[in-house]
Short mmCIF file of C-alpha atoms in Angstrom, two decimals:
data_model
loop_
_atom_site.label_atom_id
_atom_site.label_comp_id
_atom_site.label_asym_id
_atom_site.label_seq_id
_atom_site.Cartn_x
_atom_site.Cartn_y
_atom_site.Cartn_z
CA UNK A 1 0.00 0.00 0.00
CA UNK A 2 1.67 2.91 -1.14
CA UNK A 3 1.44 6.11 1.50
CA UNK A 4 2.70 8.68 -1.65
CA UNK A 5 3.04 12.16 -0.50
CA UNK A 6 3.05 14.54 -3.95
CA UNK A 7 4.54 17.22 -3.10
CA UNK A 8 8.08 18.28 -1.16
CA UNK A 9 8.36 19.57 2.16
CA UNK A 10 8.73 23.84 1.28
CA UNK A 11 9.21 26.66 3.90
CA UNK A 12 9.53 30.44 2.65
CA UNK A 13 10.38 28.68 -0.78
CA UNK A 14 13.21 26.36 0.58
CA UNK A 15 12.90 22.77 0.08
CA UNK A 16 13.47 21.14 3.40
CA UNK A 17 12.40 17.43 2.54
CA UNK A 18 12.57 16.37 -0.81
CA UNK A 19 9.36 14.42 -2.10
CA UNK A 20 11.31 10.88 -2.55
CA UNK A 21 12.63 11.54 1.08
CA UNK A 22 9.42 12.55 2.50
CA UNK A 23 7.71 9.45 0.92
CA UNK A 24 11.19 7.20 2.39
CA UNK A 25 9.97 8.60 5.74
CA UNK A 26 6.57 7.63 5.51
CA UNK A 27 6.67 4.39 4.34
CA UNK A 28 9.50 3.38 6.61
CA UNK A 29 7.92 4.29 9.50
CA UNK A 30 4.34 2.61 8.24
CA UNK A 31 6.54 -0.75 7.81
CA UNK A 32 8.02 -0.33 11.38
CA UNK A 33 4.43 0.35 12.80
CA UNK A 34 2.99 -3.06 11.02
CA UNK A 35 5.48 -5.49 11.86
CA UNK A 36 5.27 -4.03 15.23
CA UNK A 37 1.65 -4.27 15.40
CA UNK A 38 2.43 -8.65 14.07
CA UNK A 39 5.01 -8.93 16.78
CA UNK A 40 2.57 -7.47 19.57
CA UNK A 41 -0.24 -9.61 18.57
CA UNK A 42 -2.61 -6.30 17.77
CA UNK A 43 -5.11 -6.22 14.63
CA UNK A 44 -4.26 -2.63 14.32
CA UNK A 45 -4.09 0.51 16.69
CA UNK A 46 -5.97 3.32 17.00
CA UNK A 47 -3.46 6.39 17.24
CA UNK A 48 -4.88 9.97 18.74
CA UNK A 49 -2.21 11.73 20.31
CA UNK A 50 -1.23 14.86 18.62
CA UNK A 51 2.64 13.62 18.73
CA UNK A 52 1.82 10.04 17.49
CA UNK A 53 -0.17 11.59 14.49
CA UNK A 54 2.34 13.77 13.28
CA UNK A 55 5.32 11.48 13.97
CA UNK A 56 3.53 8.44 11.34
CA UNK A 57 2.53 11.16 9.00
CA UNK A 58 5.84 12.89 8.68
CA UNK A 59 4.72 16.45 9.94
CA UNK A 60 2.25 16.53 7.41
CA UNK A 61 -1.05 16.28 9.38
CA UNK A 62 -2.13 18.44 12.23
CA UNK A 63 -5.30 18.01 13.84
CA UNK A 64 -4.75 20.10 16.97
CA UNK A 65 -7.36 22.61 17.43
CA UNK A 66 -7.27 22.93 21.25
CA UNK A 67 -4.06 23.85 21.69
CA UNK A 68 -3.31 22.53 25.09
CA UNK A 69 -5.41 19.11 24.52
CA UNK A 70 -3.22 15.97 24.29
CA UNK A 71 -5.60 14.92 20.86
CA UNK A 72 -6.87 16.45 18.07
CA UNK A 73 -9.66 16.37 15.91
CA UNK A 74 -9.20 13.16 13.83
CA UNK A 75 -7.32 9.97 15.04
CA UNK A 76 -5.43 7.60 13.02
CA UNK A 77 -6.31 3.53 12.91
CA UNK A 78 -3.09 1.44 11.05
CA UNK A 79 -4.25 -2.04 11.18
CA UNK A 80 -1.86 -5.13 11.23
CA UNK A 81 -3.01 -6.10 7.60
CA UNK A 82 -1.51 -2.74 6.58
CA UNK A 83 -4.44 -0.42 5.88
CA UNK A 84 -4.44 3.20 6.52
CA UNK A 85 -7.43 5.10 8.00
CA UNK A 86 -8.46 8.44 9.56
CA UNK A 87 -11.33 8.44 11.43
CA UNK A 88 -13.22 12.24 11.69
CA UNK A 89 -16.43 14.33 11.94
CA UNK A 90 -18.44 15.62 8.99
CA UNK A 91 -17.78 18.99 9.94
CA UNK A 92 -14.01 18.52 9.81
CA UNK A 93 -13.67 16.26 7.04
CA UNK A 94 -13.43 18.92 3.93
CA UNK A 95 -10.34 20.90 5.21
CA UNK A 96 -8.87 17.52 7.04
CA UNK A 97 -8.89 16.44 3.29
CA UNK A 98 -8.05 19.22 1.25
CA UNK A 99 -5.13 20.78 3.88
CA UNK A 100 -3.82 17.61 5.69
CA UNK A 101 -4.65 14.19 4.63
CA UNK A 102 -5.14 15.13 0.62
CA UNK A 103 -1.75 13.78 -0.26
CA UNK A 104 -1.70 10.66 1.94
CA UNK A 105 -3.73 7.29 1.16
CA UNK A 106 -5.72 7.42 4.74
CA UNK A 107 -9.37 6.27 3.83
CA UNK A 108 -11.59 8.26 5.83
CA UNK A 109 -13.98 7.55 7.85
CA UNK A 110 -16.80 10.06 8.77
CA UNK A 111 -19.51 10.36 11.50
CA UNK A 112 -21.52 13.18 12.39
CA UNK A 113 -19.63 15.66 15.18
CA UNK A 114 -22.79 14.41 17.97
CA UNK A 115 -21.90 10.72 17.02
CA UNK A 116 -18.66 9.52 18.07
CA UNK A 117 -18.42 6.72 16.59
CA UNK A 118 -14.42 6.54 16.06
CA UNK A 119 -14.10 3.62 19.14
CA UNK A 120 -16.81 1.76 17.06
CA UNK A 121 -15.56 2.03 13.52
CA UNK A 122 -12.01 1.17 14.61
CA UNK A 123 -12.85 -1.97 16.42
CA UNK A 124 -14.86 -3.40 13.20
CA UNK A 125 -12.34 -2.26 10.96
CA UNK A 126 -9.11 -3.48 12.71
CA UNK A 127 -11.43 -6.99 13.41
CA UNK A 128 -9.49 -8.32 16.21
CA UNK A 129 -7.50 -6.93 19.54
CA UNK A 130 -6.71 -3.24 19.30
CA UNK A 131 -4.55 -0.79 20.93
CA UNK A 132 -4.86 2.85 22.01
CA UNK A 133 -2.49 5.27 22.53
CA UNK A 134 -4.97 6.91 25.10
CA UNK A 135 -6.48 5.24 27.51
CA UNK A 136 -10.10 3.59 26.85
CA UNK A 137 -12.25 1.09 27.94
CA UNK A 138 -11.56 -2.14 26.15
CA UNK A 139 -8.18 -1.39 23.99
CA UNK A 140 -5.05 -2.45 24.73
CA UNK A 141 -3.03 0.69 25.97
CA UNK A 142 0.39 0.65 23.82
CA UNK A 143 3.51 3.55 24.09
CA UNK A 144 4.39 4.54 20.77
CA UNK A 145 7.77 6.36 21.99
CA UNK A 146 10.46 3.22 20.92
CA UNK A 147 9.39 3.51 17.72
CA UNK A 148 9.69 7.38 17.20
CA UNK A 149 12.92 7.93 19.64
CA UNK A 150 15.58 7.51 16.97
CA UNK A 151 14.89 10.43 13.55
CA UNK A 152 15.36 9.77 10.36
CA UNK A 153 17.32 12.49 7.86
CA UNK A 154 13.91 13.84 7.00
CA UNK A 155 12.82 14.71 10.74
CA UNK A 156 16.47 15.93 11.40
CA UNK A 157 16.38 18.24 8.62
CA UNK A 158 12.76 19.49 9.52
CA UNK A 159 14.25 19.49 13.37
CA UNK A 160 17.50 21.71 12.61
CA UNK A 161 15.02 24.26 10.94
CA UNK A 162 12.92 24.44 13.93
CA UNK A 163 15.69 24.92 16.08
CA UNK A 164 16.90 27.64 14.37
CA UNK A 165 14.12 29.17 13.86
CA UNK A 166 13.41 29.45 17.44
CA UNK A 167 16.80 30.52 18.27
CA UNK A 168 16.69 33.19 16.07
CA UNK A 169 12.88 34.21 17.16
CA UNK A 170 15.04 34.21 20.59
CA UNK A 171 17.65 36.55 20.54
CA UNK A 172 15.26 39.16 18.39
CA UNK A 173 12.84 38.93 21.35
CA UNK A 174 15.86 38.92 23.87
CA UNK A 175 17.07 42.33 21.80
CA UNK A 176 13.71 44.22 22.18
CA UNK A 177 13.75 43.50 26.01
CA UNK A 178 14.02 46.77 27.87
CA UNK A 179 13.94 47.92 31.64
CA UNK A 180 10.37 48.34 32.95
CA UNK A 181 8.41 45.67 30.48
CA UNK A 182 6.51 43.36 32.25
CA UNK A 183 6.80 39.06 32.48
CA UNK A 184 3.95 39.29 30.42
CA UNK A 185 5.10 41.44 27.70
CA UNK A 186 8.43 39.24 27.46
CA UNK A 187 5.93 35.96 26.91
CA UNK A 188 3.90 38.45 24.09
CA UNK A 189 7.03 39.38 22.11
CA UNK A 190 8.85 36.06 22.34
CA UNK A 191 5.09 34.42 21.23
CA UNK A 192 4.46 36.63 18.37
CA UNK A 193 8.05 36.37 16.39
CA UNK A 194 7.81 32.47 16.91
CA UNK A 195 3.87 32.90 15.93
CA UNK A 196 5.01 35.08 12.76
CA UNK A 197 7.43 32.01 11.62
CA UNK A 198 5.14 29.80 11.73
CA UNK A 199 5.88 28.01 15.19
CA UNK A 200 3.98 27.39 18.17
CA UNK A 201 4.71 27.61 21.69
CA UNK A 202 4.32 25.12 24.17
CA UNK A 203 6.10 26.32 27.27
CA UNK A 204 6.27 29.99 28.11
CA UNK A 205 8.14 30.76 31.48
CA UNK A 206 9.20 34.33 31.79
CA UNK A 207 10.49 35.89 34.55
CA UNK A 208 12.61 38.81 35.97
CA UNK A 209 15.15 39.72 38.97
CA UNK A 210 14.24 37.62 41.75
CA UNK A 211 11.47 35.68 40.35
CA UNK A 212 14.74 33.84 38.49
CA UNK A 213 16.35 33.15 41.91
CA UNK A 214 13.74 31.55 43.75
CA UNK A 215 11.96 29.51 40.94
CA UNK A 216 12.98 26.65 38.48
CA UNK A 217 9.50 27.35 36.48
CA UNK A 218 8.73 30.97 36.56
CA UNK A 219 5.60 31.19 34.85
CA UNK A 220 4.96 34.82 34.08
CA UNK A 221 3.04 36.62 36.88
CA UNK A 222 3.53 40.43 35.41
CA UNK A 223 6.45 41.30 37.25
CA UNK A 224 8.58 43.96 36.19
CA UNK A 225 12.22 43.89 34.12
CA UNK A 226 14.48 45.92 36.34
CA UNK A 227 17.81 44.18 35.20
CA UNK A 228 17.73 40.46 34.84
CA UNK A 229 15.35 38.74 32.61
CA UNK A 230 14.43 35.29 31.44
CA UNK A 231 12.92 33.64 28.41
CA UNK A 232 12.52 30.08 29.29
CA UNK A 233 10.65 28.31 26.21
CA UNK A 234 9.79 25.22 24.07
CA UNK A 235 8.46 25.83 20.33
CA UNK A 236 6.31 23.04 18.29
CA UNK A 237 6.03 22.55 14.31
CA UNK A 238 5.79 19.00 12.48
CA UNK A 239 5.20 17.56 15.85
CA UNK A 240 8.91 18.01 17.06
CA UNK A 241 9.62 19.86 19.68
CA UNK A 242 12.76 22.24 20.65
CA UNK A 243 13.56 23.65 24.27
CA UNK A 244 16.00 26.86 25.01
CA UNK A 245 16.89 29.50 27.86
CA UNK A 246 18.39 32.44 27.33
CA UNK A 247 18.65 35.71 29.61
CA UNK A 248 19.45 39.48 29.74
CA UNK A 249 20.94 41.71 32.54
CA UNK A 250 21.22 45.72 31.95
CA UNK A 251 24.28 46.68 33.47
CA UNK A 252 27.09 45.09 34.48
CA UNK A 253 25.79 41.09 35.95
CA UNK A 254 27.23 40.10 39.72
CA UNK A 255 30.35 38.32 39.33
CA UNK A 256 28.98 35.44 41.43
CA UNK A 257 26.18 35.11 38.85
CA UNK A 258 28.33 35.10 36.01
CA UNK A 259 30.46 32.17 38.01
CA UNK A 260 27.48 30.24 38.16
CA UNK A 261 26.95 30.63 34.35
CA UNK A 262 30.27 29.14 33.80
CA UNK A 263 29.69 26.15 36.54
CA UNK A 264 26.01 25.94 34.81
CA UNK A 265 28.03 25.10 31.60
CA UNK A 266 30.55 22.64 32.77
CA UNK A 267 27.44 20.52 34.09
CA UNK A 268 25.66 20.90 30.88
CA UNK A 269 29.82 19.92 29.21
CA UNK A 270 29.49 16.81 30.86
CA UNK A 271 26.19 15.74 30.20
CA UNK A 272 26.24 15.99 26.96
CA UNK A 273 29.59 14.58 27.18
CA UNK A 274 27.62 11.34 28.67
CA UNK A 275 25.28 11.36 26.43
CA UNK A 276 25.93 8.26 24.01
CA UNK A 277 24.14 5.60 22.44
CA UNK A 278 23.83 3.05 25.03
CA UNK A 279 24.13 4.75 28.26
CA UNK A 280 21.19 4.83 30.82
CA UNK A 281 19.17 7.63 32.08
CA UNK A 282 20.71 6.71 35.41
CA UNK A 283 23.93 7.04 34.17
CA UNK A 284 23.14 10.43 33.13
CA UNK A 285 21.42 11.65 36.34
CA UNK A 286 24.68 10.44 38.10
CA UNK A 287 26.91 11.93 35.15
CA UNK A 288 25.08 15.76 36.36
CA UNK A 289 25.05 14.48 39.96
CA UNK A 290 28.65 14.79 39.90
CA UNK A 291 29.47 17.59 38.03
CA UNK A 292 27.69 19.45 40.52
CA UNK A 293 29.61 18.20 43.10
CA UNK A 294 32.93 18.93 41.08
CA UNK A 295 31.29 22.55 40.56
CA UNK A 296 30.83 23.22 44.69
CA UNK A 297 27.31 22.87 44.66
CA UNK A 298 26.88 18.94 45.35
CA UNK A 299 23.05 18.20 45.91
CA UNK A 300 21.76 21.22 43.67
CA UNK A 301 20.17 18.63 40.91
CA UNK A 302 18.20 17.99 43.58
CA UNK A 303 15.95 21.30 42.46
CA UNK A 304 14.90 20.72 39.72
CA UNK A 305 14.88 17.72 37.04
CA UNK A 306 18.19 18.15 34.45
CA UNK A 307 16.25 17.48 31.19
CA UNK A 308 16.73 14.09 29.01
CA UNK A 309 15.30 12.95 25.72
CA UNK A 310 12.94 15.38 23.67
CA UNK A 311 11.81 14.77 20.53
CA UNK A 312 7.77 14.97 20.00
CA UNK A 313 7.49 15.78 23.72
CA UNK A 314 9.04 18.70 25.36
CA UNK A 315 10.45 15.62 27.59
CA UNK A 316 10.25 12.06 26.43
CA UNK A 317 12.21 10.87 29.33
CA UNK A 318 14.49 12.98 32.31
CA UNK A 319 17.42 11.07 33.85
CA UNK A 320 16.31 9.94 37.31
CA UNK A 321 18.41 7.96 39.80
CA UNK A 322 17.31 4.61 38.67
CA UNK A 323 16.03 5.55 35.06
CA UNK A 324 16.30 2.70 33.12
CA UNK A 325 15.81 4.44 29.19
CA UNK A 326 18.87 3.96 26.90
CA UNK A 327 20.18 6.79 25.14
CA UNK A 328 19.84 5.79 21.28
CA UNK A 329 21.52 7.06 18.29
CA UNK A 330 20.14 9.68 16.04
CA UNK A 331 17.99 10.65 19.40
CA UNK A 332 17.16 14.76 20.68
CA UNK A 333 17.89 15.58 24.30
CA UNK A 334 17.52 18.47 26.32
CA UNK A 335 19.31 19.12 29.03
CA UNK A 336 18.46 22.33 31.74
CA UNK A 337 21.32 22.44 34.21
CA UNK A 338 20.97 25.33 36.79
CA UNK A 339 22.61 26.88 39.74
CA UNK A 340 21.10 29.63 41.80
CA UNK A 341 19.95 31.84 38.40
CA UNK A 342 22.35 30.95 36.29
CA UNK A 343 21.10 27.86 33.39
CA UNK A 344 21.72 26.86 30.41
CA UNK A 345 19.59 24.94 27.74
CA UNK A 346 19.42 23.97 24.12
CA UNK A 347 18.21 20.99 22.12
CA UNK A 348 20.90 18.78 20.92
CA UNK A 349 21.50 16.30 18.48
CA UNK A 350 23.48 12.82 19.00
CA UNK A 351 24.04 11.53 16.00
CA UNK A 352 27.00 9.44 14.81
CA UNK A 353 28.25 9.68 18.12
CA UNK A 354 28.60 13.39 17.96
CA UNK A 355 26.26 16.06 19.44
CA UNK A 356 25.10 18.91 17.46
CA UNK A 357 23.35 21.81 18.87
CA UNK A 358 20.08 22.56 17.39
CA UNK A 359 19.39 26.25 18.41
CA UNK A 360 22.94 27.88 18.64
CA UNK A 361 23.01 31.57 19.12
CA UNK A 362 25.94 32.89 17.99
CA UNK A 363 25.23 36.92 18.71
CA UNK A 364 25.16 35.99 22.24
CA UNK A 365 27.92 35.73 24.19
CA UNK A 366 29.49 32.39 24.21
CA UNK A 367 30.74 30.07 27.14
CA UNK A 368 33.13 27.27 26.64
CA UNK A 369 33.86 27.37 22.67
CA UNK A 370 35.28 24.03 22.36
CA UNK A 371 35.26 21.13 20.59
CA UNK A 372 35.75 17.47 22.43
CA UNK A 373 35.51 14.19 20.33
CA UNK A 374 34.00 16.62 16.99
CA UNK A 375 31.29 17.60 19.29
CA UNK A 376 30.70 21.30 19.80
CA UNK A 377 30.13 22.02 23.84
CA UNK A 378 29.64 25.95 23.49
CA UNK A 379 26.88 27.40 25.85
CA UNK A 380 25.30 30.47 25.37
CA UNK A 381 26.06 33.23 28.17
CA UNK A 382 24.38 36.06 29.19
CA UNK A 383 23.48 39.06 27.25
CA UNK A 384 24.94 42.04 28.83
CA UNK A 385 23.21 45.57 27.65
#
């Protein structure tokens, strides 16, 4: 069954995805979901999550609508014998066709918006035990994640533009920061130059002075920029997800904040100096454990959780104490090392054994320029005005 996607992957009239590799993508990951359905003993699964959507169509479906809602407005049934279906109201099924599923081969399947009937329709079509990637009554609840963790080329390339993207959409908004804005006008010009590219956010914690000091997730309460501001973000396009921090102090920062910075950075150094195909998420947590230690501050990832694998979630998985995830190849991570108001964060890439940073920010002052084993550890400092 052929999944053919006519058209290439274009933003601002650059070809990110080629057709041929957009269509690779696809059917690979169809293949990967069939055999997996045969190995699990499932007649087919019924997929709603807004991540698991876009990961099996390649970006090219959305059907979120509420933004903060965990499904959209059409789920996705792949059944064991290898047939494609989405399942979707009347009143959604002319732009669901025409802007989203046009160029796939999903058959739909319609009901009116009063009658639900997707539970129904799925069951009779798949004709024997199905799973759910949400929970309901009578399906076998499955985890997608193993089979999305590790990218191909085309979600790396659509990944790297996101990532810079939202670096970029970063530093302008850190630029137009002056003294006297408020948290909430730091969240409205950081949301509107990622809105204006085309890119969603998912996780807006802005704060200011103080508020940076006491609290690992500032969520923006109105407070007032005097000299030390925040943006604290993830972004969303394709499904794919990016995380960064980045800050601004007017005047001349504390020198004991600026140390922290540079201890901030050494943790994140050896984290993502740990972080190889193969090793565990407890390996990791101990990897940071210990660089805090070596830093003076032994016991401060005990604050807040140090980030782990991203991807299609903002956090797949975070290194615990006794995590038992394995780092894979070709897999995202985001790590968030802090101490006391100074952090650092950015989406990387291990691939090949090497980690590339998705959303570098080269205006801004940089920490740690280096390269160890061909992987760049740079970290992004603080920009002084």
């Amino acid at each position: 069954m052929s999944n053919r996607i006519a058209k290439s992957l274009m933003v601002g009239g650059t070809t990110l995805v080629t057709e041929a590799a957009w269509n690779q993508e696809l059917e690979a990951k169809h293949e990967r979901l069939v055999e997996w359905l045969n190995a699990e003993g499932l007649a087919g699964v019924l997929i709603r999550r807004n991540e698991n959507v876009a990961w099996l169509t390649g970006g090219a479906v959305e059907v979120r609508v509420l933004i903060p809602a965990e499904t959209g407005v059409a789920s996705l049934l792949v059944t064991a014998a290898g047939k494609r279906y989405y399942l979707t109201t009347e009143n959604e099924a002319a732009r669901l066709n025409d802007e989203e599923f046009g160029g796939l081969d999903f058959e739909p399947v319609l009901f009116p918006w009063f009658d639900d009937d997707t539970q129904a329709w799925a069951a009779k079509l798949a004709g024997g035990r199905l799973g759910s990637d949400t929970f309901r009554a009578g399906l076998t609840p499955v985890d997608l994640y193993p089979l999305r963790a590790s990218l191909s080329e085309s979600e790396i390339a659509r990944y790297r533009w996101l990532g810079a993207e939202t670096a970029a959409a970063t530093v302008q908004a850190l630029d137009r920061l002056e003294p006297g804005l408020s948290e909430f006008d730091l969240e409205a010009i950081t949301a509107q130059l990622l809105l204006g590219r085309g890119i969603l956010p998912s996780v807006a914690l802005y704060a200011v002075d103080e508020r940076i000091f006491k609290y690992k997730h500032a969520v923006a309460r109105g407070r007032r920029l005097q000299q030390y501001g925040m943006l604290n973000l993830c972004t969303r396009r394709w499904g794919l997800t990016i995380s960064i921090t980045r800050f601004v102090h007017f005047g001349a920062p504390p020198t004991d904040l600026v140390e922290r910075f540079k201890s901030a950075a050494r943790v994140n150094r050896q984290l993502l100096n740990a972080t190889r195909a193969g090793a565990s998420s407890a390996a990791l947590f101990k990897a940071g454990q210990a660089a805090y230690a070596q830093e003076g501050f032994a016991g401060e990832e005990r604050f807040h959780h140090q980030g782990g694998a991203t991807g299609y979630g903002e956090r797949e998985w975070v290194a615990t104490p006794n995590g038992a995830q394995v780092v894979l190849d070709r897999q995202a991570f985001a790590w968030n090392p802090s101490i006391r108001g100074g952090k650092i964060e950015d989406t990387v890439l291990l691939r090949d054994g090497v980690i590339e940073n998705l959303t570098p920010t080269p205006e801004l002052p940089i920490l740690f320029e280096e390269m160890v084993d061909g992987s760049d550890y740079a970290a992004a400092g603080l920009l002084v005005k």
